[in-house]
mmCIF file of C-alpha atoms in Angstrom:
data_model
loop_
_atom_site.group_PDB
_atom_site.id
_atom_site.type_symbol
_atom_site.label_atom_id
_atom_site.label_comp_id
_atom_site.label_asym_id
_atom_site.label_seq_id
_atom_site.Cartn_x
_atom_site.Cartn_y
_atom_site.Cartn_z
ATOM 1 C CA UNK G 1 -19.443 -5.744 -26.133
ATOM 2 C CA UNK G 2 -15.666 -6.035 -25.263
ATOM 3 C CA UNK G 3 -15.028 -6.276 -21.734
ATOM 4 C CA UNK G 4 -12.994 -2.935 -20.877
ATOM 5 C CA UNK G 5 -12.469 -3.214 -17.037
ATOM 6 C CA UNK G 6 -14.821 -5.012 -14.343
ATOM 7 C CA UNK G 7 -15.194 -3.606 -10.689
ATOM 8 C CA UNK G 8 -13.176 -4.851 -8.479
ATOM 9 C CA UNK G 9 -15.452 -6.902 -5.952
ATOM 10 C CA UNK G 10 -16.728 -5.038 -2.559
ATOM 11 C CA UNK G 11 -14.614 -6.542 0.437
ATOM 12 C CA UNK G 12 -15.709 -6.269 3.881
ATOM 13 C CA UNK G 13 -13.876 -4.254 6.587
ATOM 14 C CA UNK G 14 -10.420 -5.917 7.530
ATOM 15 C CA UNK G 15 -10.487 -6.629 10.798
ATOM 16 C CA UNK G 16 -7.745 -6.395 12.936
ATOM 17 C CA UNK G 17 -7.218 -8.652 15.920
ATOM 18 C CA UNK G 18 -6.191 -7.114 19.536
ATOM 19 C CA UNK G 19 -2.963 -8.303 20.199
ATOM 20 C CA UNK G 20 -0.264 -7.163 22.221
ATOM 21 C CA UNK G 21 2.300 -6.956 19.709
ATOM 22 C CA UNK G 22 0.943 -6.729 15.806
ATOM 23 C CA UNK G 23 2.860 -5.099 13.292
ATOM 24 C CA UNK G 24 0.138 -3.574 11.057
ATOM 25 C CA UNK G 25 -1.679 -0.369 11.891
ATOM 26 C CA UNK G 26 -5.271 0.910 10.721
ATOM 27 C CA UNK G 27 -6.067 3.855 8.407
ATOM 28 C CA UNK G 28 -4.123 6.723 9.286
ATOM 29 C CA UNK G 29 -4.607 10.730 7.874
ATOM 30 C CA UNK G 30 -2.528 13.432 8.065
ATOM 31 C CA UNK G 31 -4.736 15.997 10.185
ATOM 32 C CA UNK G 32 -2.915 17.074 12.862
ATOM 33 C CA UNK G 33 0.978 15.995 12.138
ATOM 34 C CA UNK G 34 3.155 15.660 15.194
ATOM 35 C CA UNK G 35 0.502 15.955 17.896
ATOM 36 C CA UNK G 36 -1.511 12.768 19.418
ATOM 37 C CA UNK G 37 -4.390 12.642 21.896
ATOM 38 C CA UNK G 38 -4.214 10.411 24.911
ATOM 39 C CA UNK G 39 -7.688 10.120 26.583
ATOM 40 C CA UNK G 40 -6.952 8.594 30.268
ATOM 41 C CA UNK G 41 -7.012 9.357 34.520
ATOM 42 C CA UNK G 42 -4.843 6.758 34.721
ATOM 43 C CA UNK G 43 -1.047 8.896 35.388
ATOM 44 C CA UNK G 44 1.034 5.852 35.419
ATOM 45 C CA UNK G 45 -0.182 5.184 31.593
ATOM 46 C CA UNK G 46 -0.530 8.661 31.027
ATOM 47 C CA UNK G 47 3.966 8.918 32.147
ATOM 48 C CA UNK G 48 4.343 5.682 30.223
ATOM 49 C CA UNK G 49 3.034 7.231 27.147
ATOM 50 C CA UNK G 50 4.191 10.792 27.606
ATOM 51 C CA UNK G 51 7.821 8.994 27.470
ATOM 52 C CA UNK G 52 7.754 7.325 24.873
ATOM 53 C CA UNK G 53 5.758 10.200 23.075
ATOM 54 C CA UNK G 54 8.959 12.335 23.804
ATOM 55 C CA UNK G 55 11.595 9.779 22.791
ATOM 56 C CA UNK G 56 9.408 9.898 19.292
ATOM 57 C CA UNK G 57 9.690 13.449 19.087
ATOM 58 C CA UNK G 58 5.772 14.039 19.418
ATOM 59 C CA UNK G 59 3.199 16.181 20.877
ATOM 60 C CA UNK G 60 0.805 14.557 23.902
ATOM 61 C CA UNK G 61 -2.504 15.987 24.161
ATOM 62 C CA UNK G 62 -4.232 15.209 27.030
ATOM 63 C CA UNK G 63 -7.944 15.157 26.139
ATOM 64 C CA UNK G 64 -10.271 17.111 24.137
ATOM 65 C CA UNK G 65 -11.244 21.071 25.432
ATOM 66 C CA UNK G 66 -15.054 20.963 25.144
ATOM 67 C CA UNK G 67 -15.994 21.743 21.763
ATOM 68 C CA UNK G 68 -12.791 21.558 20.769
ATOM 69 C CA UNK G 69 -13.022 19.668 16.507
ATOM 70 C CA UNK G 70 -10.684 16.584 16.819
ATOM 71 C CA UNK G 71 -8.111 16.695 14.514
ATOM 72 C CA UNK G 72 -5.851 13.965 15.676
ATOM 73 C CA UNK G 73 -4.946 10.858 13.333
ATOM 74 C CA UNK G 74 -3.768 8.967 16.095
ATOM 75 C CA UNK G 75 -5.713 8.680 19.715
ATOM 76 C CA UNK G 76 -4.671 6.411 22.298
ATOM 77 C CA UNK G 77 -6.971 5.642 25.324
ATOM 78 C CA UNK G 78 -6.828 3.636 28.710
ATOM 79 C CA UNK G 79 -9.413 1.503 29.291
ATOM 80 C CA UNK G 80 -11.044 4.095 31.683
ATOM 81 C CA UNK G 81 -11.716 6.377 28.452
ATOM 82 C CA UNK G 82 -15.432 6.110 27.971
ATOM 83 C CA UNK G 83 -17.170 4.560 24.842
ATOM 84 C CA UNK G 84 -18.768 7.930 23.984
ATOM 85 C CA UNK G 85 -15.573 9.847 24.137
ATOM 86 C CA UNK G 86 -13.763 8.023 22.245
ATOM 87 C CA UNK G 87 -16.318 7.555 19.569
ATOM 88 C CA UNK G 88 -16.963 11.651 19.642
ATOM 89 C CA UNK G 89 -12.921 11.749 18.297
ATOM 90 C CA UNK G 90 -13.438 8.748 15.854
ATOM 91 C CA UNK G 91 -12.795 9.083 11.859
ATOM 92 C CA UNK G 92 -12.360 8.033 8.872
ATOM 93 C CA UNK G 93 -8.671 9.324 9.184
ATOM 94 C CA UNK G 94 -8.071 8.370 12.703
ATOM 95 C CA UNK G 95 -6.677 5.142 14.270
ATOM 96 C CA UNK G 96 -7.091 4.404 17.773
ATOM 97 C CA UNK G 97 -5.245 1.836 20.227
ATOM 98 C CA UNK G 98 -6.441 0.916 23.754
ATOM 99 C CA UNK G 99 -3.220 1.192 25.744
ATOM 100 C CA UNK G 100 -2.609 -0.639 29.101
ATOM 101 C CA UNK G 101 0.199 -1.136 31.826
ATOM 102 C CA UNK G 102 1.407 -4.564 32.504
ATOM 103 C CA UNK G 103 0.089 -6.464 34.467
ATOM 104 C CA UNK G 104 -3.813 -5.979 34.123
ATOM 105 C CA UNK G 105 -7.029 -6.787 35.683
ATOM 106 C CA UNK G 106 -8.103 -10.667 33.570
ATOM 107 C CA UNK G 107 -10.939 -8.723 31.962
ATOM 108 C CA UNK G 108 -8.310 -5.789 30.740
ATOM 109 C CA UNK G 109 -8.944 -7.396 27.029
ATOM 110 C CA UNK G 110 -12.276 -7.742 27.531
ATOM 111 C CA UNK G 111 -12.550 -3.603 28.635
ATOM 112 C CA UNK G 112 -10.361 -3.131 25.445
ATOM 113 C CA UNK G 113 -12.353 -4.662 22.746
ATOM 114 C CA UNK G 114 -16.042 -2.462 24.458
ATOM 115 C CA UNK G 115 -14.111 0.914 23.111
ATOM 116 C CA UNK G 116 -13.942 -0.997 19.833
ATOM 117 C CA UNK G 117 -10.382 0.173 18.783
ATOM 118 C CA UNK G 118 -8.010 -0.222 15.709
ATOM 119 C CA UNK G 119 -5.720 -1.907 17.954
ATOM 120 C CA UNK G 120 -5.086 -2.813 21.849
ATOM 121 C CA UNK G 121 -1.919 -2.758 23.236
ATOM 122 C CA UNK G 122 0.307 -3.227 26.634
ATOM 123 C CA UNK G 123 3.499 -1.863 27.408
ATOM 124 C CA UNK G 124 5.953 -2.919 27.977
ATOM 125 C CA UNK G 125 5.742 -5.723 25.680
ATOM 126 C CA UNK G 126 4.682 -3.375 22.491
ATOM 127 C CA UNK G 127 6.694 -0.321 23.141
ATOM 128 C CA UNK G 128 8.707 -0.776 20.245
ATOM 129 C CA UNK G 129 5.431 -0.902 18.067
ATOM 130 C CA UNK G 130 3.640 2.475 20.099
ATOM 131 C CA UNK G 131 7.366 3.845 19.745
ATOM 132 C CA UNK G 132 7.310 3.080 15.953
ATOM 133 C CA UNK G 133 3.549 4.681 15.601
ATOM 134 C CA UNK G 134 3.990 7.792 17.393
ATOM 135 C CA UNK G 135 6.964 8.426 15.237
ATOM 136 C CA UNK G 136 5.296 7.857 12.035
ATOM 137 C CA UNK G 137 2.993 10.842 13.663
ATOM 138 C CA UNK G 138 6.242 12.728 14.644
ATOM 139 C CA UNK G 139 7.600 12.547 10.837
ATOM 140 C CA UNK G 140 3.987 13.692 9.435
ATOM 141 C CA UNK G 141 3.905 9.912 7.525
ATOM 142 C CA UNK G 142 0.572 7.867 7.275
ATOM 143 C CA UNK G 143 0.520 4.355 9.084
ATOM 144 C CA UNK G 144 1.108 1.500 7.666
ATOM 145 C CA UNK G 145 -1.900 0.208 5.320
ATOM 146 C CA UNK G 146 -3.483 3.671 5.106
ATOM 147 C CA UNK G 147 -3.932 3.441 1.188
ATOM 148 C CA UNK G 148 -3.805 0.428 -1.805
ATOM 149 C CA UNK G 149 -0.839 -1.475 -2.392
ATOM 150 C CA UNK G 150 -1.356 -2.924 -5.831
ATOM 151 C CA UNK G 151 1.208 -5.693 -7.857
ATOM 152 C CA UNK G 152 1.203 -5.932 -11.248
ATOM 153 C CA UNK G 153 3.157 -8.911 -12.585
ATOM 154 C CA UNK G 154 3.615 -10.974 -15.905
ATOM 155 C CA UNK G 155 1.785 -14.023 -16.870
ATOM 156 C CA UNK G 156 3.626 -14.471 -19.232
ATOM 157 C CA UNK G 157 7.386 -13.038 -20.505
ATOM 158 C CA UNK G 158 6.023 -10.012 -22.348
ATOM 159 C CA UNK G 159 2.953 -9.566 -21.309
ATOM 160 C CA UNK G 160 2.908 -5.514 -20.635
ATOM 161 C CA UNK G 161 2.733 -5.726 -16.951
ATOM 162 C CA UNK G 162 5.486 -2.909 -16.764
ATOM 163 C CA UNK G 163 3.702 -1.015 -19.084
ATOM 164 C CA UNK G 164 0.538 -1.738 -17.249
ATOM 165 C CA UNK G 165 1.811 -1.147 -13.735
ATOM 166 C CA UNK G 166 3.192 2.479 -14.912
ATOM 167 C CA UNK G 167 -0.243 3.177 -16.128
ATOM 168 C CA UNK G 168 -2.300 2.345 -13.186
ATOM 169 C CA UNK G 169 0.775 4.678 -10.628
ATOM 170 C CA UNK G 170 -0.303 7.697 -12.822
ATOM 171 C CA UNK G 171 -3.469 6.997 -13.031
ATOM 172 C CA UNK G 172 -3.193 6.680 -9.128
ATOM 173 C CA UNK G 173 -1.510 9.274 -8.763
ATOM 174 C CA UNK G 174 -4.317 11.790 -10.350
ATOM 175 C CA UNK G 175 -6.870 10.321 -7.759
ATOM 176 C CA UNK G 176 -5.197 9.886 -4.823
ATOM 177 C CA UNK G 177 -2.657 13.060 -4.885
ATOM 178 C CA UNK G 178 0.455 10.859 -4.904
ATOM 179 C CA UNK G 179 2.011 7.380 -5.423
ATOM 180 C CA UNK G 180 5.310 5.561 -5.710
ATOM 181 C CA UNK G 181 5.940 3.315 -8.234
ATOM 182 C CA UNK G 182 8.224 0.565 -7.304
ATOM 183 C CA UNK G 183 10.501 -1.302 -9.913
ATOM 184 C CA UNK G 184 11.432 -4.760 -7.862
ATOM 185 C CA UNK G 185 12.381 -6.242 -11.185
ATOM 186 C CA UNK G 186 16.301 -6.221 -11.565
ATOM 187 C CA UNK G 187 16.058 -7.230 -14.736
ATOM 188 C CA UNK G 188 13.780 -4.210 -16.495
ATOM 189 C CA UNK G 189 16.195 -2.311 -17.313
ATOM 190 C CA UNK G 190 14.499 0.625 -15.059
ATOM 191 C CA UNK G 191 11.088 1.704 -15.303
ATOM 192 C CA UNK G 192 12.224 5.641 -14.992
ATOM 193 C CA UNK G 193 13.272 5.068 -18.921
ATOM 194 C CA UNK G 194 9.924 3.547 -19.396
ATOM 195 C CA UNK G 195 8.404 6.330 -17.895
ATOM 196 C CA UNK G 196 10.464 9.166 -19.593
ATOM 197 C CA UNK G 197 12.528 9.692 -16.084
ATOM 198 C CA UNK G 198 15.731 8.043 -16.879
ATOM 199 C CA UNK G 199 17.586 11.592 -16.973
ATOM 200 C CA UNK G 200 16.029 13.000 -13.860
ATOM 201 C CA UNK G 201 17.573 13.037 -10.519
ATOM 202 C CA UNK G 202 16.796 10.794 -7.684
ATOM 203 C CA UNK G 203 17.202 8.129 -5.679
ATOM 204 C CA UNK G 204 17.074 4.339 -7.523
ATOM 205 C CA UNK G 205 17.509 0.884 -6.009
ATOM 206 C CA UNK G 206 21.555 1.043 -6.172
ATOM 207 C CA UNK G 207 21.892 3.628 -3.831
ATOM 208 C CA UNK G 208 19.909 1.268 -1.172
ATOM 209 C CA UNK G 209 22.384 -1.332 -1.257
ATOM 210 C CA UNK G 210 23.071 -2.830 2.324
ATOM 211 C CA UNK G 211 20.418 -0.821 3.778
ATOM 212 C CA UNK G 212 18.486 -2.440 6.496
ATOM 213 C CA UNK G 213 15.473 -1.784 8.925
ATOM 214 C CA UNK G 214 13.123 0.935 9.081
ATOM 215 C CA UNK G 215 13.231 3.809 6.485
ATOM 216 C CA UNK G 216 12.328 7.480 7.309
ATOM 217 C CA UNK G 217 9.267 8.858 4.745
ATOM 218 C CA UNK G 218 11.542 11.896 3.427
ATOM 219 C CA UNK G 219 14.258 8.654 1.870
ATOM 220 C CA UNK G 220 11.618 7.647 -0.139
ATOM 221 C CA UNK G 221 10.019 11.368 -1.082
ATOM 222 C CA UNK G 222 13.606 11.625 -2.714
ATOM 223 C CA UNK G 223 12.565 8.921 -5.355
ATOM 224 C CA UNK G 224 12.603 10.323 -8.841
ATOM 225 C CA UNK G 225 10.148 12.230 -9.199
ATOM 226 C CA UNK G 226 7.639 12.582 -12.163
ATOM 227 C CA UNK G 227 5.598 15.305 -11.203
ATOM 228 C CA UNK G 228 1.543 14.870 -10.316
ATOM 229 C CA UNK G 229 2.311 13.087 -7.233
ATOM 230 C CA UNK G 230 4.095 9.962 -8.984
ATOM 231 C CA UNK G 231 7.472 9.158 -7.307
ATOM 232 C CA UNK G 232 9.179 5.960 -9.111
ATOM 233 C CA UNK G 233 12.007 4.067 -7.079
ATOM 234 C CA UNK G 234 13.564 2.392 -10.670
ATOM 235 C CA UNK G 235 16.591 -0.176 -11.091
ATOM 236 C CA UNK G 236 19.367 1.300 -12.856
ATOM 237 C CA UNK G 237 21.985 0.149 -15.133
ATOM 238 C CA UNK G 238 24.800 0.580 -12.182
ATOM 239 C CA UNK G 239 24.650 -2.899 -11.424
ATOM 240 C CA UNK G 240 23.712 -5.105 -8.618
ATOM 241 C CA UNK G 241 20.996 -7.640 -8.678
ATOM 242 C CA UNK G 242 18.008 -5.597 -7.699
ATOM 243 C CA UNK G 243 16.006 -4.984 -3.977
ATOM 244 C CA UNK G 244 16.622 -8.756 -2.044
ATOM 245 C CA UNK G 245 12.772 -9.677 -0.154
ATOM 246 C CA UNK G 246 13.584 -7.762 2.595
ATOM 247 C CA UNK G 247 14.811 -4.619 1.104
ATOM 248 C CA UNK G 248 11.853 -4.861 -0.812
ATOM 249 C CA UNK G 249 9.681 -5.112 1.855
ATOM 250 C CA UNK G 250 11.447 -2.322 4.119
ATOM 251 C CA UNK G 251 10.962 0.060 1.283
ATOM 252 C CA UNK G 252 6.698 -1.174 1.091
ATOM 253 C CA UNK G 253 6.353 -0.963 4.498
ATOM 254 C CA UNK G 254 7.982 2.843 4.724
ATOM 255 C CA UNK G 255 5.912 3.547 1.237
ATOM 256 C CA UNK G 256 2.571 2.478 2.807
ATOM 257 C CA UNK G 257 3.452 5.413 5.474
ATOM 258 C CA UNK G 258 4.278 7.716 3.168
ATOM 259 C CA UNK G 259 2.233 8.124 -0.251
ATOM 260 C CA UNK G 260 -1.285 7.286 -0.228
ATOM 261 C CA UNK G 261 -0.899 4.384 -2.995
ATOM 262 C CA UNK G 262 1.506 2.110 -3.714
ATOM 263 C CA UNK G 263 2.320 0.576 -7.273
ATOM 264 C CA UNK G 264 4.533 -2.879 -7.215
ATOM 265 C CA UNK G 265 6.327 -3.793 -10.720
ATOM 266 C CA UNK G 266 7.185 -7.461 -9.866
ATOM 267 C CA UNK G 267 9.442 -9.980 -11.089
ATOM 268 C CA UNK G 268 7.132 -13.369 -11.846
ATOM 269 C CA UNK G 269 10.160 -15.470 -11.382
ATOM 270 C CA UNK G 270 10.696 -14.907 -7.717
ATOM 271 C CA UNK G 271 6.775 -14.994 -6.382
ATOM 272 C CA UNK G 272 7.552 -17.544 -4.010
ATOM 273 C CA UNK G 273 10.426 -15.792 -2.612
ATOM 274 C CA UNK G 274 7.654 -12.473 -2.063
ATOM 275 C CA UNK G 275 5.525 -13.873 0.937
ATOM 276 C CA UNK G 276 5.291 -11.196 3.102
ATOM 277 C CA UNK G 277 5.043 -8.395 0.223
ATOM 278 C CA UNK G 278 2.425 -10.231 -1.556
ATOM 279 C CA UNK G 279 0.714 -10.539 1.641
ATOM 280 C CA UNK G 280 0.841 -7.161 2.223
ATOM 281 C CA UNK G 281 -0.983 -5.979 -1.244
ATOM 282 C CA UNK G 282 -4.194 -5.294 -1.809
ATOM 283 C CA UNK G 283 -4.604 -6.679 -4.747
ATOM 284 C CA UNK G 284 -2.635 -8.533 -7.429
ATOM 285 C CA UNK G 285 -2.943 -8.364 -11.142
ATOM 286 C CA UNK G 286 -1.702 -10.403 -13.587
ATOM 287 C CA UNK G 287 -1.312 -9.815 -17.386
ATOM 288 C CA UNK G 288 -1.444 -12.071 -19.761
ATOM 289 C CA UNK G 289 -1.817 -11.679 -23.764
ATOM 290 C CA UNK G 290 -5.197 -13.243 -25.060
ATOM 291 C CA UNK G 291 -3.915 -16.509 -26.116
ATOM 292 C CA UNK G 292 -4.542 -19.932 -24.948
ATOM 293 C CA UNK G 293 -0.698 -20.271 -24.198
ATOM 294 C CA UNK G 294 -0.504 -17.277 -22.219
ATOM 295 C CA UNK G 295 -3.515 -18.206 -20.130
ATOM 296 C CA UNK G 296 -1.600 -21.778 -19.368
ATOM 297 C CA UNK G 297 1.479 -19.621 -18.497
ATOM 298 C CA UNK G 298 -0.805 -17.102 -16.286
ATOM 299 C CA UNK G 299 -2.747 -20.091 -14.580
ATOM 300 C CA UNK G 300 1.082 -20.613 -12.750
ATOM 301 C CA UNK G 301 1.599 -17.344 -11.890
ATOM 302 C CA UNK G 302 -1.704 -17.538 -10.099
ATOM 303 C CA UNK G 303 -0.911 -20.415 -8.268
ATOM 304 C CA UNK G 304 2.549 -19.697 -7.337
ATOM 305 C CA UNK G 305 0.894 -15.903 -6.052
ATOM 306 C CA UNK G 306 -2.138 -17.696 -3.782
ATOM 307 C CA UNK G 307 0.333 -20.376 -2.147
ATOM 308 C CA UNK G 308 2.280 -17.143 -0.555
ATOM 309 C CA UNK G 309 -0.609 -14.624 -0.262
ATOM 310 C CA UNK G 310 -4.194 -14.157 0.678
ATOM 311 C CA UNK G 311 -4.323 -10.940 -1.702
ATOM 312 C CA UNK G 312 -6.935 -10.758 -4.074
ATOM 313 C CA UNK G 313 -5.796 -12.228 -7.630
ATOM 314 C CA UNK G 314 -7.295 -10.623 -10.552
ATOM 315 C CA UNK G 315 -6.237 -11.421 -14.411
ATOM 316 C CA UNK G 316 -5.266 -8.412 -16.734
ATOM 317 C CA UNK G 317 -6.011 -9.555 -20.420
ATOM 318 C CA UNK G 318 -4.446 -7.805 -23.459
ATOM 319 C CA UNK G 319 -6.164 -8.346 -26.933
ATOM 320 C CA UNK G 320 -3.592 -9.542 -29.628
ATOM 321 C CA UNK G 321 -6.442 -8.935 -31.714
ATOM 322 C CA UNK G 322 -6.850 -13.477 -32.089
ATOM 323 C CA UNK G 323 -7.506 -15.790 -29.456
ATOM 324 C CA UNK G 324 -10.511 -16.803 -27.125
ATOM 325 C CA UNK G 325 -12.936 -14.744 -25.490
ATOM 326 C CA UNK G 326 -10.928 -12.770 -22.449
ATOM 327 C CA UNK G 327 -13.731 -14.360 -20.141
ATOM 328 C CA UNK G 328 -12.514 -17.921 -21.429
ATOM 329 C CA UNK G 329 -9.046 -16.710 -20.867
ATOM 330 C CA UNK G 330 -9.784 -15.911 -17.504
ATOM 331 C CA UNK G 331 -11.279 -19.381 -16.483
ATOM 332 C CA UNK G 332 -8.576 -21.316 -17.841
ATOM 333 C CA UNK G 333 -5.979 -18.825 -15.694
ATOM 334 C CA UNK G 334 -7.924 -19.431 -12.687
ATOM 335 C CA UNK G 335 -8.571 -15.819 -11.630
ATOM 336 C CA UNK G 336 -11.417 -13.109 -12.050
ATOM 337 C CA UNK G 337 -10.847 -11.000 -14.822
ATOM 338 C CA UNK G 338 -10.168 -7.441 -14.034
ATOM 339 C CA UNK G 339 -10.708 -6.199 -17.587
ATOM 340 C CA UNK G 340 -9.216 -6.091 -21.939
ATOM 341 C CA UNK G 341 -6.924 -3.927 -22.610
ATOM 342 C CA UNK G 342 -6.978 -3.277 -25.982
ATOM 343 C CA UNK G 343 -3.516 -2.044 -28.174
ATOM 344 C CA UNK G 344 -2.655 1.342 -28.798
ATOM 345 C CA UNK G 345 -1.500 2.413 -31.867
ATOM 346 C CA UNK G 346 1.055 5.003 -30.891
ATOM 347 C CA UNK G 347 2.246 3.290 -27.514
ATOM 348 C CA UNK G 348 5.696 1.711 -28.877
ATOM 349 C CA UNK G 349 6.604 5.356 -30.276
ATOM 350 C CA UNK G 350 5.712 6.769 -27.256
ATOM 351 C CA UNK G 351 7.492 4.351 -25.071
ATOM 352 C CA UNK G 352 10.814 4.516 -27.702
ATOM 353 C CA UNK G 353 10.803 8.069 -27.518
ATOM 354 C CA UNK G 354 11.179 8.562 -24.050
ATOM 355 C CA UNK G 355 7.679 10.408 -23.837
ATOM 356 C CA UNK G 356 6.507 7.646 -21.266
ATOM 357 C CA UNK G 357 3.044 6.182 -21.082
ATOM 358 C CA UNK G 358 0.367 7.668 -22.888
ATOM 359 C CA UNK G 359 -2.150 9.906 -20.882
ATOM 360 C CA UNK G 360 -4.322 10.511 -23.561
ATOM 361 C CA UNK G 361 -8.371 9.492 -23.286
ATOM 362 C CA UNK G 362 -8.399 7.726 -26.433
ATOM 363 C CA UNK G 363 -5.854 5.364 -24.539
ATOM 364 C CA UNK G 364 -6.756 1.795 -23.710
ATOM 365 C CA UNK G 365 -4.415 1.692 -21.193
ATOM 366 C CA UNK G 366 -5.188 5.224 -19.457
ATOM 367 C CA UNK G 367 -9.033 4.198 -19.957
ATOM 368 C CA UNK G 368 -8.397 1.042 -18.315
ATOM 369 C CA UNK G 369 -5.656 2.560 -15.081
ATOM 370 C CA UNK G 370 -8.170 5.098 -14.028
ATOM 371 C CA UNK G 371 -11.106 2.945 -14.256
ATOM 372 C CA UNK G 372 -9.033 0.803 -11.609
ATOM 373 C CA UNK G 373 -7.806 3.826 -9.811
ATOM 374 C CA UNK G 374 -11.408 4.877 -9.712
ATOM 375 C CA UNK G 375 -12.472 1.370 -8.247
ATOM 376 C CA UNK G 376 -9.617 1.456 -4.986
ATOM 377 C CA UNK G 377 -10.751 5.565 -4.474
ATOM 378 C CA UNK G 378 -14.026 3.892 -3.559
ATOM 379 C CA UNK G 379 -14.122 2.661 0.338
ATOM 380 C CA UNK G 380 -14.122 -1.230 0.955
#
């Protein structure tokens, strides 16, 4: 039986070290948007907090009215908060940091890490990164990491990753309520014409030029939009050489807190160049045609994506109708195969007529992008 797609392998909970100063965050909702609980006796916390609260533009909550339902995304505690109380406002959609004053008792860590938090924290060394987090809660944006980042790239030189990656942001999109589809390749000649968008207005990667540092959500939420949730940030044919590493990775990081997935178009000839973006993906898929050659050209993609990133690699296989078995393709590439996508037969007509990719269920590729979209709706 032809391999279609093949579930993505169950990974165990990230954990994330306590640290004064990290710049990640853990899962983040959107329950109670502008408003964060602070569960703590200690005042001199409690006025460090409450200032930096109001510099973000935030609400502070000082603890929970009894049966008062939680509905706070982002709790921060002293180490004085008790384990039960801050389990009784822990969720699924909640991140919580221990927060301390400088200079602490030698078993401050040691308190921190018994309330089992997201993250643990002492100001005034990691103000900027509370500062940053309570205004992520201030703009209504998710935290950082709160959903999949997933990169698509080519094998091979064309190998359908474009076509692919467009596939999997609608499919996305449909699950998870919304997505942004990133075009870092200069060269594509913009994925909003792939995608039937090329007319609509928006912002593209020219009008980012020279920007630096942290981007507000509502730049990004005026992305061309596609309707169903699916935002594309495209290349144009203004000019300019496309997003530099760091643009790119200012526009992830500000994407990660504002749609709940994240689709990365990628060019394979600057991997290497990608470190921190690659590291910060979920998941990386390569496509490759089902031919000996390609999987020789794929097995250096992989490579060149593993020496920069700890992301899972996974190998995208399109039938040409000849060639060895996708499995065999696979092994030579070095990388599990995610699944065959077989050819389909009106998907160059579509594409040239400006209808974008095909949604249809007799559609390989649609079959294939919500089978994966399925697989990352499913909690690691």
């Amino acid at each position: 039986m032809p391999v279609r797609h093949q579930t993505r392998p169950r990974r165990p909970r990230r954990l994330i070290p306590l640290a004064p100063t990290t710049s990640g965050s853990g899962p983040a909702g959107a329950n109670a948007p502008g408003t964060v609980l602070l569960l703590t006796d200690d005042e001199e916390l409690a006025a460090a907090v409450a200032r930096l609260a109001a510099a973000a533009g935030c609400v502070l909550q000082r603890g929970c009215a009894p049966g008062q339902e939680p509905r706070h995304r982002l709790v921060l505690a002293g180490v004085d908060a008790g384990t039960e109380e801050v389990q009784a406002v822990r969720g699924a959609a909640v991140t919580v940091v221990v927060v301390g004053c400088a200079p602490t008792p030698a078993d401050w860590w040691q308190q921190a890490a018994a309330l089992d938090p997201d993250h643990a924290v002492l100001l005034p060394e990691a103000q900027d990164w509370l500062l940053e987090r309570l205004s992520d809660v201030a703009d209504g944006s998710g935290a950082p990491g709160h959903g999949p980042v997933l990169a698509v790239v080519g094998g091979t030189g064309g190998a359908g990753a474009s076509v692919l990656a467009c596939g999997i942001a609608r499919a996305m999109a449909d699950t998870t309520g919304g997505c942004l589809l990133v075009d870092a390749d200069p060269r594509s000649g913009g994925l909003d014409l792939l995608v039937g968008g090329d007319a609509l207005p928006g912002l593209r990667w020219a009008d980012l030029a020279g920007v630096e540092g942290r981007l507000s959500p509502q730049v990004l939420r005026s992305s061309v939009a596609l309707g169903g949730g699916l935002h594309v940030l495209a290349t144009d044919r203004r000019g300019g050489h496309g997003p530099a590493p760091d643009q790119l990775w200012t526009v992830l990081d500000a994407a990660r807190r504002t749609f709940p997935a994240t689709v990365l178009d990628l060019p394979r000839g600057s991997l290497r160049d990608l470190g921190p973006v690659l590291g910060a993906c979920d998941e990386v898929l390569v496509v490759t045609p089902g031919t000996t050659r390609g999987a020789a050209a794929a097995c250096v993609v992989v490579d060149e994506v593993r020496a920069v990133s700890p992301a899972d690699v996974r190998l995208v296989v399109r039938d040409v109708g000849a060639g060895p078995d996708p499995e065999d393709v696979a092994l030579a590439a070095g990388a599990p195969l995610a699944g065959l996508v077989r050819p389909d037969r009106d998907l160059d007509v579509t594409l040239e007529l400006g209808e974008g990719v095909p949604g249809g269920r007799r559609s390989s590729l649609r079959v294939f992008a919500m089978a994966c979209a399925r697989d990352w709706a499913v909690p690691s």
